[in-house]
Coordinates of C-alpha atoms in Angstrom, one line a residue:
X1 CA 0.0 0.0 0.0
X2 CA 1.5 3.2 -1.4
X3 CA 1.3 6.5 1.3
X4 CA 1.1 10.1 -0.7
X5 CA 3.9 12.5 0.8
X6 CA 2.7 15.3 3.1
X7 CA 3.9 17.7 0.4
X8 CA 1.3 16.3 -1.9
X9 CA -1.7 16.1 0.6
X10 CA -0.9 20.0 1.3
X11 CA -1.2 20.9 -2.0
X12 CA -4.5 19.4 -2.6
X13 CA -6.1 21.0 0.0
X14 CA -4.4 23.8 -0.9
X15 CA -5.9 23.8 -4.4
X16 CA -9.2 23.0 -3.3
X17 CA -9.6 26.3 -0.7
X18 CA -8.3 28.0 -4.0
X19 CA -11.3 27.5 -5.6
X20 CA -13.9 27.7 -3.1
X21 CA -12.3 31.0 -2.7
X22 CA -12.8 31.9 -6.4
X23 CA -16.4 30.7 -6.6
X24 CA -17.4 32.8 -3.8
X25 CA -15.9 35.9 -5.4
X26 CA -18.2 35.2 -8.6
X27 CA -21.3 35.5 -6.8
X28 CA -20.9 39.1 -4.8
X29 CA -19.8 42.2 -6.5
X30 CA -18.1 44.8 -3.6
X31 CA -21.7 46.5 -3.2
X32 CA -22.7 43.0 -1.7
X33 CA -25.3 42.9 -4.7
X34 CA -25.7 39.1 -5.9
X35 CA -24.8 38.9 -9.6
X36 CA -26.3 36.2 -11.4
X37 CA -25.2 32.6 -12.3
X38 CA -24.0 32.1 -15.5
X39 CA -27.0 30.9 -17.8
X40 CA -29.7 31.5 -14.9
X41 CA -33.0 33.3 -14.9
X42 CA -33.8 36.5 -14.1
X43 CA -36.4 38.4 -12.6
X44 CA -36.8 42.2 -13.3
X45 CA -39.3 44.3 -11.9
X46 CA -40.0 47.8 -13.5
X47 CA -41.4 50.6 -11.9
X48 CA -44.0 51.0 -14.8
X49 CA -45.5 47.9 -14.8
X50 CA -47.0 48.8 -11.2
X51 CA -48.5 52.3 -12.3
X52 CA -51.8 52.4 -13.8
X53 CA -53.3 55.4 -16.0
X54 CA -56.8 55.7 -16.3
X55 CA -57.8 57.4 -19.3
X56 CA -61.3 59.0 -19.4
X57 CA -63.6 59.1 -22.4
X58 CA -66.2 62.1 -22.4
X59 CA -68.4 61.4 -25.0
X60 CA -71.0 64.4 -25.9
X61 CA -74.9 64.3 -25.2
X62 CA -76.9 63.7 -27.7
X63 CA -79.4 65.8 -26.4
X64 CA -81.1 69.2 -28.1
X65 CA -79.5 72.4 -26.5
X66 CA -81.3 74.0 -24.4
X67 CA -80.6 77.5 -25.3
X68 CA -82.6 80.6 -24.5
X69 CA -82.7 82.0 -27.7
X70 CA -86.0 81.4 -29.4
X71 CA -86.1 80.5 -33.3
X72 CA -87.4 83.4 -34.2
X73 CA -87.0 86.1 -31.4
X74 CA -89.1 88.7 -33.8
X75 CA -92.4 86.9 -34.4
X76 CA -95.5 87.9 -32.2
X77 CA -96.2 86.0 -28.8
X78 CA -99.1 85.4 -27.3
X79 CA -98.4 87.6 -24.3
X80 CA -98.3 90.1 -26.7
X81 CA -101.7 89.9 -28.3
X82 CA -105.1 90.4 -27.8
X83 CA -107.2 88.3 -30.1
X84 CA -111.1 89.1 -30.8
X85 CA -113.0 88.2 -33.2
X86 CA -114.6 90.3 -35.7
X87 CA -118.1 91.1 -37.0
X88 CA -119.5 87.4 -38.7
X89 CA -120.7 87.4 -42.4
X90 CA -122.8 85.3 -43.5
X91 CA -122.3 82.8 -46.7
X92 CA -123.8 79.8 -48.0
X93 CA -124.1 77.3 -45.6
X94 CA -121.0 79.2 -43.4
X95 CA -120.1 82.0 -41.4
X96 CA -116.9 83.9 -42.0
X97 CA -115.9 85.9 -39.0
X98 CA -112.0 87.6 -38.6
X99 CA -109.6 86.9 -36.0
X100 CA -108.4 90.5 -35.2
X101 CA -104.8 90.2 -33.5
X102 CA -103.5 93.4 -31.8
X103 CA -99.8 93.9 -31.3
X104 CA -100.6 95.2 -26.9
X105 CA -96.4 95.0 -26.7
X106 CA -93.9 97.7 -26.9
X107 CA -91.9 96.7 -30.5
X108 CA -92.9 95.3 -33.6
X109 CA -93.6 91.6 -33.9
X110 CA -94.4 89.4 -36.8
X111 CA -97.4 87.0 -37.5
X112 CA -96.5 84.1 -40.5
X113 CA -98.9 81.7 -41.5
X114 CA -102.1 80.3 -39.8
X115 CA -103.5 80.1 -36.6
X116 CA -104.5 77.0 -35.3
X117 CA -108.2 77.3 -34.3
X118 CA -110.9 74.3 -32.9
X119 CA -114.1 74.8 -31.1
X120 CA -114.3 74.1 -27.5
X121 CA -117.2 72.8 -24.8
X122 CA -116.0 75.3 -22.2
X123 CA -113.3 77.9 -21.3
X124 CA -110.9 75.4 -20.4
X125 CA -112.9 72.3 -21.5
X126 CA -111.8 69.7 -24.4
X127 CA -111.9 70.2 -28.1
X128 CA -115.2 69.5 -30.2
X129 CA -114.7 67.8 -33.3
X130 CA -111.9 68.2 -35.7
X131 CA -109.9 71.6 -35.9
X132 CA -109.7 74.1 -38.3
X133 CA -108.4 72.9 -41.8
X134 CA -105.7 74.9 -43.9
X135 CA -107.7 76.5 -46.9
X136 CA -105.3 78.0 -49.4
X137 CA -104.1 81.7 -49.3
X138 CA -100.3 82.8 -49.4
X139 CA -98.3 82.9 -46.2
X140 CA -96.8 86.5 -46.3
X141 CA -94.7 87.5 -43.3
X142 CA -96.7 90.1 -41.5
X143 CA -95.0 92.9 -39.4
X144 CA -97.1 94.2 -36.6
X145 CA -96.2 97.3 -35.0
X146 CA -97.3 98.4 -31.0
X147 CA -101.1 99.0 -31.9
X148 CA -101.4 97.5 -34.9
X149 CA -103.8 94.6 -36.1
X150 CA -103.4 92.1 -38.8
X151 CA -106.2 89.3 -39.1
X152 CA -107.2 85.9 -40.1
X153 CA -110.4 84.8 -41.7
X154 CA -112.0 81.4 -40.2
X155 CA -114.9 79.7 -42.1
X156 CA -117.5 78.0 -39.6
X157 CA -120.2 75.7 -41.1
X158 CA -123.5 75.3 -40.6
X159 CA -123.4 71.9 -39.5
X160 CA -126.8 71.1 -39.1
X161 CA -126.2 71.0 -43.3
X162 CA -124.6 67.6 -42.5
X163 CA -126.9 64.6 -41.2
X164 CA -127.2 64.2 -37.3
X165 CA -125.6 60.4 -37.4
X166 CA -122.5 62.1 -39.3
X167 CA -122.1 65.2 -37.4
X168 CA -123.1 64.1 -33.9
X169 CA -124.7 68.1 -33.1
X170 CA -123.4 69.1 -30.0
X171 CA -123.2 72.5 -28.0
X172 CA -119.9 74.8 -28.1
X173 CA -118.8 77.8 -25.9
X174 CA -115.9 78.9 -28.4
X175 CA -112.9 78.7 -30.4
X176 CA -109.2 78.2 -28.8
X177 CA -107.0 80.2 -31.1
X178 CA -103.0 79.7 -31.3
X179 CA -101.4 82.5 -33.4
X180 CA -99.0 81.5 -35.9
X181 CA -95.7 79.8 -34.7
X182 CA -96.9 79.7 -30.8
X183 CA -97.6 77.3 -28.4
X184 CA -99.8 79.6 -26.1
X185 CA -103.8 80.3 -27.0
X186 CA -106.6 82.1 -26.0
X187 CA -110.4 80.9 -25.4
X188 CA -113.1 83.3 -27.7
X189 CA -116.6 83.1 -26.8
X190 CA -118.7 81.9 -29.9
X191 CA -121.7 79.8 -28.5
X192 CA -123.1 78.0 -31.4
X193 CA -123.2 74.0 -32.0
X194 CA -120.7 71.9 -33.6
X195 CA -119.9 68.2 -34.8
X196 CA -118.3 65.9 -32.1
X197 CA -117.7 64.1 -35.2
X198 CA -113.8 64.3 -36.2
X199 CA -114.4 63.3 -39.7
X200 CA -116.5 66.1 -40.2
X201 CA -114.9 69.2 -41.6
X202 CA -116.6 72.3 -39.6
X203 CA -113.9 74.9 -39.5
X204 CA -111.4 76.3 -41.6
X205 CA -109.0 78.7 -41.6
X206 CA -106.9 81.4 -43.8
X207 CA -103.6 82.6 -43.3
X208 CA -102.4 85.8 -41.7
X209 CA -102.7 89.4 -43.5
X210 CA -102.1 93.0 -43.0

């Protein structure tokens, strides 16, 4: 049995601290930051990925404006008008009798087109029968100064002309007149009888004129 020389044995153990030495001075750099292994995985972590933007969308109404300008800030209002009616004339089977609109305001105002006009059981009751149907005329813009009138004509039948079963006769207080372009009316006291009937035409109605 052969025995290695001491010389030997100590260089051996010598070679072997050697590299345990260099092994451990691969794996710290002198900030005592671990460095990684040859061919091993690493894990980064960014600063960005853990920030979240939220972006907000505003996305427009699609609803009318709501402005306070009217359409046409020059035509005549109701609150502007008084609306009577003239003296009847009688025609064949019909009565005509004027709407007579007064400008009661402070600056001149303009009346286009026709009023809407029905016949009413009351003041403030429900409509009788159809309303007043658009018959011909021109539609001329008419300028109305403080004081001034400008008129409509409406034709009201005689509708005991028409038979009872069609007409369905029944008793009115009135007309409810709209001027042109408005949404506001007035009740005019016009007793006479009507047709609850809507498919009966009892009224009609001429455009506005100077």
């Amino acid at each position: 049995m052969r025995t290695q020389s001491p010389a030997r044995t100590l260089l051996g153990v010598l070679a072997i601290a050697a590299a345990l030495t260099a092994s451990a001075c691969g794996s710290t750099d002198e900030s005592g930051t671990a460095e990684p292994s040859p061919g091993g995985l690493t894990s980064t972590t960014s600063e960005a990925a853990t920030t979240t933007t939220t972006t907000t969308t505003t996305t427009a109404s699609a609803s009318a404006p709501t402005g306070t300008t009217a359409p046409h800030p020059d035509r005549c209002l109701i609150g502007e008008l008084q609306v009577t009616l003239g003296q009847p004339s009688g025609a064949a089977g019909s009565q005509e009798i004027p709407l007579v609109f007064t400008n009661t305001g402070t600056r001149d105002c303009i009346l286009h087109g026709y009023p809407g006009v029905s016949y009413v059981a009351a003041p403030d009751g429900p409509q009788v029968g159809a309303a007043a149907e658009r018959d011909g005329g021109t539609e001329t813009p008419v300028t109305v100064a403080p004081g001034a009138r400008a008129t409509a004509a409406v034709r009201a039948t005689v509708v005991q002309n028409y038979p009872a079963d069609t007409c369905g006769p029944t008793p009115v207080a009135g007309f409810r007149v709209y001027p042109p372009n408005d949404t506001g009316s007035v009740f005019l006291p016009y007793p006479t009888t009507g047709c609850s009937q809507t498919g009966v035409k009892q009224l009609s109605v001429q455009p506005v004129t100077g």
